[in-house]
CSV table of C-alpha atoms and ligand atoms in Angstrom, one decimal:
chain,number,residue,atom,x,y,z
A,1,MET,CA,58.7,197.0,-8.3
A,2,ASP,CA,62.7,197.3,-8.7
A,3,THR,CA,63.7,199.6,-5.7
A,4,LYS,CA,67.2,198.8,-6.2
A,5,THR,CA,70.4,200.9,-4.8
A,6,THR,CA,73.6,201.0,-5.3
A,7,SER,CA,74.6,201.8,-1.6
A,8,PRO,CA,77.1,199.8,-0.6
A,9,LEU,CA,75.9,199.8,3.0
A,10,PRO,CA,73.6,196.2,4.1
A,11,PRO,CA,70.0,196.2,2.9
A,12,ALA,CA,67.1,196.6,4.2
A,13,ARG,CA,63.5,198.7,3.9
A,14,VAL,CA,62.3,200.3,7.2
A,15,LEU,CA,59.2,201.9,7.6
A,16,GLY,CA,59.3,204.9,10.0
A,17,ILE,CA,56.2,206.8,11.6
A,18,GLU,CA,56.3,210.6,13.0
A,19,SER,CA,53.6,211.8,15.7
A,20,SER,CA,56.0,214.0,17.5
A,21,CYS,CA,53.7,217.8,16.8
A,22,ASP,CA,51.1,218.0,13.8
A,23,GLU,CA,51.6,216.3,11.1
A,24,THR,CA,50.8,212.7,11.1
A,25,ALA,CA,53.3,210.7,9.1
A,26,ALA,CA,54.3,207.6,7.6
A,27,ALA,CA,57.1,206.3,4.6
A,28,VAL,CA,59.0,203.4,3.3
A,29,ILE,CA,63.0,204.1,2.8
A,30,GLU,CA,64.7,201.3,1.7
A,31,ASN,CA,68.9,201.2,2.3
A,32,GLY,CA,68.3,204.4,4.6
A,33,ARG,CA,68.3,206.8,1.5
A,34,GLY,CA,65.3,205.4,-1.2
A,35,LEU,CA,62.3,207.4,-0.4
A,36,ILE,CA,59.8,204.6,-1.6
A,37,SER,CA,56.6,206.6,-0.3
A,38,ASN,CA,56.0,209.0,2.3
A,39,THR,CA,52.5,210.4,3.0
A,40,VAL,CA,52.1,213.6,5.9
A,41,ALA,CA,48.5,214.5,7.3
A,42,SER,CA,49.0,217.9,8.4
A,43,GLN,CA,46.8,219.7,11.1
A,44,ILE,CA,47.7,222.9,10.4
A,45,ASP,CA,44.0,224.3,9.3
A,46,LEU,CA,42.5,222.5,12.8
A,47,HIS,CA,45.6,224.6,15.3
A,48,ALA,CA,44.9,227.7,13.2
A,49,LYS,CA,43.1,229.1,15.2
A,50,TYR,CA,44.6,228.8,17.9
A,51,GLY,CA,47.4,230.4,16.6
A,52,GLY,CA,49.7,227.6,17.8
A,53,VAL,CA,49.8,223.9,18.6
A,54,PHE,CA,47.0,222.5,20.6
A,55,PRO,CA,48.3,219.4,22.3
A,56,GLU,CA,44.8,217.8,23.4
A,57,VAL,CA,43.5,218.0,19.5
A,58,ALA,CA,47.0,217.1,18.4
A,59,SER,CA,46.3,213.8,19.8
A,60,ARG,CA,43.4,213.1,19.0
A,61,GLN,CA,44.0,214.2,15.6
A,62,HIS,CA,46.8,211.8,15.8
A,63,ILE,CA,44.5,208.8,16.5
A,64,ARG,CA,41.7,209.4,13.8
A,65,THR,CA,44.5,209.7,10.8
A,66,ILE,CA,47.5,207.2,12.0
A,67,TYR,CA,46.5,203.7,10.4
A,68,ALA,CA,45.0,205.5,7.5
A,69,ILE,CA,48.4,207.0,6.6
A,70,VAL,CA,50.6,203.9,7.6
A,71,ASP,CA,48.0,201.8,5.1
A,72,GLN,CA,48.2,205.2,2.6
A,73,ALA,CA,52.2,204.9,2.8
A,74,LEU,CA,52.2,201.0,2.4
A,75,GLN,CA,50.2,200.8,-0.5
A,76,GLN,CA,51.6,203.8,-2.8
A,77,ALA,CA,55.5,202.0,-1.8
A,78,HIS,CA,53.2,198.5,-3.2
A,79,MET,CA,54.4,196.5,-1.0
A,80,THR,CA,53.3,194.9,2.6
A,81,LEU,CA,54.5,195.1,6.3
A,82,SER,CA,56.1,191.1,5.2
A,83,ASP,CA,58.2,193.7,2.4
A,84,MET,CA,59.9,195.5,5.5
A,85,ASP,CA,62.7,194.7,7.9
A,86,ALA,CA,61.8,197.3,10.4
A,87,ILE,CA,59.6,199.9,12.3
A,88,ALA,CA,61.4,203.0,13.5
A,89,VAL,CA,58.8,205.4,15.2
A,90,THR,CA,59.5,208.9,16.6
A,91,ARG,CA,60.4,208.6,20.5
A,92,GLY,CA,61.3,212.5,21.1
A,93,PRO,CA,61.3,215.0,21.8
A,94,GLY,CA,58.2,216.1,21.4
A,95,LEU,CA,54.4,216.3,22.6
A,96,ALA,CA,53.8,213.5,24.9
A,97,GLY,CA,50.2,212.9,24.0
A,98,SER,CA,50.9,212.7,20.4
A,99,LEU,CA,54.1,210.8,20.4
A,100,VAL,CA,52.3,208.6,21.9
A,101,VAL,CA,50.0,207.3,19.7
A,102,GLY,CA,52.9,207.0,16.5
A,103,MET,CA,54.6,204.8,19.5
A,104,ASN,CA,51.9,202.8,20.2
A,105,THR,CA,51.0,202.0,17.0
A,106,ALA,CA,54.7,200.9,15.9
A,107,LYS,CA,54.7,199.3,18.4
A,108,GLY,CA,50.7,197.5,17.6
A,109,LEU,CA,52.6,196.8,14.5
A,110,ALA,CA,56.0,194.9,15.7
A,111,LEU,CA,54.2,193.1,17.6
A,112,ALA,CA,51.6,191.4,14.8
A,113,SER,CA,54.2,191.2,12.3
A,114,GLY,CA,57.3,190.2,14.6
A,115,LEU,CA,59.2,192.4,12.6
A,116,PRO,CA,62.0,194.5,15.2
A,117,LEU,CA,61.2,198.4,16.9
A,118,VAL,CA,63.4,200.7,16.4
A,119,GLY,CA,62.8,204.2,18.5
A,120,VAL,CA,64.4,207.2,17.1
A,121,ASN,CA,65.2,211.0,18.1
A,122,HIS,CA,62.7,213.5,16.2
A,123,LEU,CA,66.1,216.2,15.8
A,124,GLU,CA,68.4,213.4,14.4
A,125,GLY,CA,65.6,212.4,11.9
A,126,HIS,CA,65.8,216.0,10.5
A,127,ILE,CA,69.3,215.5,9.8
A,128,TYR,CA,69.0,212.3,8.5
A,129,SER,CA,66.5,214.4,5.9
A,130,SER,CA,70.0,215.3,3.9
A,131,TRP,CA,70.2,211.2,3.0
A,132,VAL,CA,67.0,210.7,1.7
A,133,TYR,CA,66.1,211.6,-2.3
A,134,PRO,CA,63.2,209.7,-4.6
A,135,ILE,CA,64.0,206.2,-5.6
A,136,ASP,CA,63.1,206.8,-9.1
A,137,VAL,CA,65.9,208.8,-9.4
A,138,PRO,CA,68.3,208.1,-12.5
A,139,LYS,CA,71.5,208.3,-10.1
A,140,GLU,CA,72.0,208.1,-6.5
A,141,PRO,CA,73.5,211.9,-5.5
A,142,PRO,CA,76.1,212.1,-2.9
A,143,ALA,CA,75.4,211.5,0.6
A,144,PRO,CA,76.8,214.6,2.9
A,145,GLU,CA,80.4,213.6,4.0
A,146,PHE,CA,81.5,213.7,7.4
A,147,PRO,CA,83.0,215.5,9.7
A,148,LEU,CA,79.7,217.6,8.6
A,149,MET,CA,78.5,221.2,10.6
A,150,ALA,CA,74.5,220.5,11.2
A,151,LEU,CA,72.2,223.7,11.9
A,152,LEU,CA,68.6,222.5,13.1
A,153,VAL,CA,66.8,224.7,13.0
A,154,SER,CA,62.6,223.9,13.4
A,155,GLY,CA,59.7,224.8,16.5
A,156,GLY,CA,61.3,223.5,18.9
A,157,HIS,CA,65.0,223.6,18.3
A,158,THR,CA,67.7,226.0,17.4
A,159,GLU,CA,71.0,224.4,17.4
A,160,LEU,CA,74.5,223.5,16.2
A,161,ASN,CA,75.6,220.3,16.5
A,162,LEU,CA,79.3,218.7,14.8
A,163,ILE,CA,79.1,215.4,13.3
A,164,THR,CA,81.5,213.3,13.0
A,165,ASP,CA,80.0,210.5,11.6
A,166,HIS,CA,76.8,208.4,11.4
A,167,LEU,CA,74.6,208.8,14.5
A,168,THR,CA,77.7,210.7,16.5
A,169,TYR,CA,76.6,214.3,17.6
A,170,ARG,CA,78.8,216.9,19.2
A,171,ARG,CA,76.4,219.4,20.6
A,172,LEU,CA,78.3,223.1,20.4
A,173,GLY,CA,75.7,225.0,21.1
A,174,ALA,CA,72.3,226.4,21.7
A,175,THR,CA,69.3,228.4,21.7
A,176,LEU,CA,69.3,229.9,25.7
A,177,ASP,CA,65.6,231.0,24.8
A,178,ASP,CA,63.4,230.8,22.1
A,179,ALA,CA,64.1,229.1,18.6
A,180,ALA,CA,64.7,230.2,15.6
A,181,GLY,CA,61.2,228.9,14.6
A,182,GLU,CA,59.4,230.1,17.9
A,183,ALA,CA,60.6,233.4,17.5
A,184,PHE,CA,59.1,233.1,13.8
A,185,ASP,CA,55.8,231.8,15.2
A,186,LYS,CA,55.2,234.4,17.7
A,187,VAL,CA,56.6,237.5,15.6
A,188,ALA,CA,53.8,236.3,13.3
A,189,ARG,CA,51.3,236.5,16.0
A,190,LEU,CA,52.6,240.3,17.1
A,191,LEU,CA,52.6,241.2,13.5
A,192,GLY,CA,48.8,240.1,13.4
A,193,LEU,CA,49.9,237.1,11.1
A,194,ALA,CA,48.5,233.3,10.6
A,195,TYR,CA,50.4,230.1,12.1
A,196,PRO,CA,52.5,229.1,11.3
A,197,GLY,CA,54.6,232.2,11.4
A,198,GLY,CA,57.3,231.0,9.4
A,199,PRO,CA,55.7,231.0,6.0
A,200,SER,CA,53.5,233.8,6.8
A,201,ILE,CA,56.4,235.9,7.7
A,202,GLN,CA,58.4,234.4,4.9
A,203,LYS,CA,55.6,235.4,2.8
A,204,ALA,CA,54.6,238.8,4.0
A,205,SER,CA,58.3,239.5,3.6
A,206,ALA,CA,58.2,239.2,-0.1
A,207,GLU,CA,56.9,242.5,0.1
A,208,GLY,CA,59.5,244.1,2.6
A,209,ASN,CA,62.7,246.3,2.7
A,210,PRO,CA,64.8,243.9,5.4
A,211,GLN,CA,66.9,246.8,6.0
A,212,ALA,CA,64.0,249.3,7.1
A,213,PHE,CA,64.3,248.8,10.5
A,214,THR,CA,67.9,247.8,12.2
A,215,PHE,CA,66.7,244.5,14.9
A,216,PRO,CA,69.5,243.4,17.4
A,217,ARG,CA,71.5,240.9,16.0
A,218,ALA,CA,72.9,238.4,19.2
A,219,ARG,CA,76.3,237.3,18.5
A,220,LEU,CA,77.4,236.1,21.6
A,221,GLU,CA,80.7,236.0,20.6
A,222,GLY,CA,83.0,233.4,22.4
A,223,THR,CA,79.9,230.6,22.0
A,224,TRP,CA,78.0,228.4,19.9
A,225,ASP,CA,74.9,229.7,20.9
A,226,PHE,CA,71.6,231.6,19.7
A,227,SER,CA,69.2,234.2,21.3
A,228,PHE,CA,66.5,235.4,19.6
A,229,SER,CA,64.3,236.8,22.7
A,230,GLY,CA,65.8,240.4,22.4
A,231,LEU,CA,65.3,239.9,18.8
A,232,LYS,CA,61.2,239.5,19.5
A,233,THR,CA,61.1,241.9,21.9
A,234,ALA,CA,62.4,244.8,19.6
A,235,VAL,CA,59.6,243.8,16.7
A,236,LEU,CA,57.4,244.5,19.9
A,237,ARG,CA,58.3,247.6,21.1
A,238,LEU,CA,58.6,249.2,17.6
A,239,VAL,CA,54.8,246.8,17.0
A,240,HIS,CA,53.6,248.9,20.7
A,241,GLN,CA,55.3,252.3,18.8
A,242,PHE,CA,53.5,252.4,15.6
A,243,GLU,CA,49.9,251.5,18.0
A,244,GLU,CA,50.2,254.4,20.3
A,245,LYS,CA,50.9,256.8,17.2
A,246,ASN,CA,47.4,255.3,16.0
A,247,GLN,CA,49.9,254.5,12.4
A,248,PRO,CA,49.2,251.1,10.3
A,249,LEU,CA,52.0,248.3,10.8
A,250,PRO,CA,54.2,248.8,8.6
A,251,VAL,CA,54.0,244.8,8.2
A,252,ALA,CA,56.1,243.8,5.2
A,253,ASP,CA,59.2,245.8,6.3
A,254,LEU,CA,58.7,244.5,10.1
A,255,ALA,CA,58.7,240.8,8.6
A,256,ALA,CA,61.6,241.8,6.0
A,257,SER,CA,63.7,243.2,9.1
A,258,PHE,CA,63.4,240.3,11.3
A,259,GLN,CA,63.7,237.7,8.5
A,260,ALA,CA,66.8,239.5,8.1
A,261,ALA,CA,68.3,239.7,11.5
A,262,VAL,CA,67.2,236.0,12.1
A,263,VAL,CA,68.8,234.7,9.0
A,264,ASP,CA,71.9,236.8,9.3
A,265,VAL,CA,72.3,235.3,12.9
A,266,LEU,CA,72.1,231.7,11.3
A,267,VAL,CA,73.9,231.6,8.5
A,268,THR,CA,77.0,233.8,9.7
A,269,LYS,CA,77.5,231.8,13.2
A,270,THR,CA,76.8,228.1,11.4
A,271,ILE,CA,80.2,228.9,8.6
A,272,LYS,CA,81.8,230.6,11.6
A,273,ALA,CA,81.8,226.8,13.5
A,274,ALA,CA,82.1,225.2,10.0
A,275,GLU,CA,85.7,226.9,9.3
A,276,THR,CA,86.6,226.5,12.9
A,277,PHE,CA,86.1,222.3,13.1
A,278,LYS,CA,87.4,222.4,9.4
A,279,VAL,CA,84.1,220.8,8.2
A,280,LYS,CA,83.8,218.8,5.0
A,281,GLU,CA,80.2,220.4,5.0
A,282,ILE,CA,77.3,222.2,6.2
A,283,LEU,CA,73.7,220.5,7.0
A,284,VAL,CA,70.9,222.4,7.5
A,285,ALA,CA,67.0,220.7,8.7
A,286,GLY,CA,64.5,221.5,10.7
A,287,GLY,CA,61.1,223.6,9.3
A,288,VAL,CA,62.5,227.1,9.7
A,289,SER,CA,65.2,225.4,6.3
A,290,ALA,CA,61.8,225.8,4.3
A,291,ASN,CA,62.9,229.2,4.7
A,292,LYS,CA,64.1,230.7,1.6
A,293,VAL,CA,66.4,233.8,2.0
A,294,LEU,CA,68.0,231.0,4.8
A,295,ARG,CA,68.4,228.7,1.8
A,296,GLU,CA,69.2,231.3,-0.7
A,297,THR,CA,71.8,232.9,2.3
A,298,PHE,CA,73.2,229.5,2.1
A,299,LEU,CA,73.5,228.7,-1.1
A,300,ALA,CA,75.1,232.0,-2.1
A,301,GLN,CA,78.0,231.4,-0.2
A,302,LYS,CA,81.1,229.8,-1.5
A,303,GLY,CA,83.4,228.5,1.3
A,304,PHE,CA,81.0,224.9,2.0
A,305,GLN,CA,78.7,223.2,0.3
A,306,VAL,CA,75.4,223.1,1.9
A,307,HIS,CA,73.2,220.3,2.3
A,308,ILE,CA,69.5,221.5,2.3
A,309,HIS,CA,67.0,219.4,1.4
A,310,PRO,CA,63.6,220.0,-0.6
A,311,LEU,CA,60.9,221.8,0.7
A,312,TYR,CA,58.8,218.5,1.3
A,313,LEU,CA,62.1,216.8,3.7
A,314,CYS,CA,62.4,220.4,5.7
A,315,THR,CA,59.1,220.2,8.2
A,316,ASP,CA,58.0,217.3,9.6
A,317,ASN,CA,57.7,213.8,8.0
A,318,ALA,CA,58.5,210.2,8.7
A,319,ALA,CA,60.5,209.7,5.1
A,320,MET,CA,63.8,211.3,7.6
A,321,ILE,CA,62.3,208.9,10.9
A,322,ALA,CA,62.8,205.9,8.2
A,323,ALA,CA,65.8,207.3,7.7
A,324,ALA,CA,67.3,208.0,11.0
A,325,GLY,CA,66.2,204.5,12.0
A,326,TYR,CA,67.6,202.3,8.6
A,327,TYR,CA,71.0,203.9,10.0
A,328,ARG,CA,69.9,202.5,13.5
A,329,PHE,CA,69.3,199.4,12.4
A,330,ILE,CA,71.9,198.1,11.0
A,331,LYS,CA,73.9,199.8,14.0
A,332,GLY,CA,72.0,196.8,15.7
A,333,GLN,CA,69.4,198.9,18.0
A,334,ARG,CA,66.4,197.0,18.6
A,335,ASP,CA,63.9,198.0,20.8
A,336,ASP,CA,61.7,196.5,23.1
A,337,LEU,CA,58.0,197.1,23.4
A,338,ASP,CA,57.9,198.8,26.8
A,339,LEU,CA,60.3,201.3,25.3
A,340,ASP,CA,58.3,204.9,26.5
A,341,VAL,CA,58.5,208.3,24.6
A,342,LEU,CA,60.8,210.7,25.2
A,343,PRO,CA,59.0,214.4,25.2
A,344,THR,CA,62.4,216.5,26.9
A,345,TRP,CA,65.7,214.5,24.6
A,346,PRO,CA,68.6,216.6,23.9
A,347,LEU,CA,70.0,214.5,20.6
A,348,SER,CA,73.4,214.5,22.2
B,401,KG4,O1,60.8,220.7,11.9
B,401,KG4,P1,59.1,221.9,12.4
B,401,KG4,O2,58.4,221.0,10.8
B,401,KG4,O3,58.7,221.2,13.2
B,401,KG4,C1,59.2,220.6,14.7
B,401,KG4,O4,60.2,220.3,14.3
B,401,KG4,O5,59.3,222.1,15.4
B,401,KG4,O6,59.4,223.0,12.3
B,401,KG4,C2,58.4,223.8,12.1
B,401,KG4,C3,58.6,225.5,12.4
B,401,KG4,C4,58.0,226.7,12.8
B,401,KG4,O7,58.6,227.1,13.5
B,401,KG4,C5,57.5,227.0,11.8
B,401,KG4,O8,56.9,228.8,11.3
B,401,KG4,C6,58.8,226.8,10.9
B,401,KG4,O9,59.2,225.8,11.3
B,401,KG4,N1,58.9,227.4,9.2
B,401,KG4,C7,59.2,228.2,9.0
B,401,KG4,C8,58.7,228.0,7.7
B,401,KG4,N2,58.6,227.2,7.6
B,401,KG4,C9,58.1,226.6,8.3
B,401,KG4,N3,60.6,229.3,9.2
B,401,KG4,C10,61.0,230.4,8.3
B,401,KG4,N4,60.6,229.9,7.2
B,401,KG4,C11,59.7,228.9,6.2
B,401,KG4,N5,59.6,229.4,5.6
B,402,ZN,ZN1,60.7,218.7,13.7
């Protein structure tokens, strides 16, 4: 298999492993960008009945699937560990019991193969999704250009980071309460929609009017922070009002109006930050970046080139861990086999 890319950086192939939450994933990446194989086993169906991720169930399921997933990633690549240069694994943040499964698997493989182990921050991984492209495309797409303004929007995080170079972040602001994805998940539950809430709200919104209800937008002027708890409470209050009057919930209108408020705040603040810090491009990453309205709104503005990855790279995957791992590997990072997981681990 010819897997050469034109990257001027040192060549290296990295096996990535991700198990921080409810996806068990492995991938092989060449030169930090070229995706050779990518396997993800989602546990969504297992957790749906609990209305959220059940940590104990998650770690047990990771144990059941992780070796098969790693095998599959190598098989799809038509490679073995001897074709790799390093093993990158998510070290944190995430659920401790879930992280440990990926970490121990990576350590076992590193020990058996003699390959170096590289621990990666999951948030950094989400950012590096923007460097990834399928290896078989005819031409390597341009990489994001620094300085970048990165909006990281996932189930656990919502933050703005100024990225001045590879692996160099300055966190400008973050959510003071709920993460955007968490707000989607909580509001979906209020509206009786299935877990995970983001895709459910997006689907319900398609039939709704985003202007039906005017929900608060916490602008938090003078800071780069976000807040979504007031918005969630406003939805809750309305839901109670409908229930008290014994009226059916206008789910589609509520979902669309909620989604519009979240997207408005995220896009407005990111563009303002991009202008203020005079960046070249914007990068949007994390599970919520799969949201259709968020994507369309970012792509519709003309001020900045926006990197917003294809859907299969938005939610948790190991391609992003292998990509970030590559940049850490070529910078010289080598972790010991007693590396601990970090359930809480800020990016900067
Ligand atoms: O990045 P991710 O897969 O896991 C974390 O690292 O948290 O993000 C999961 C979050 C969930 O809160 C989920 O509801 C949200 O991403 N999400 C979405 C969409 N798809 C996933 N939120 C809004 N619209 C979507 N289409
Ligand atoms: Zn994630």
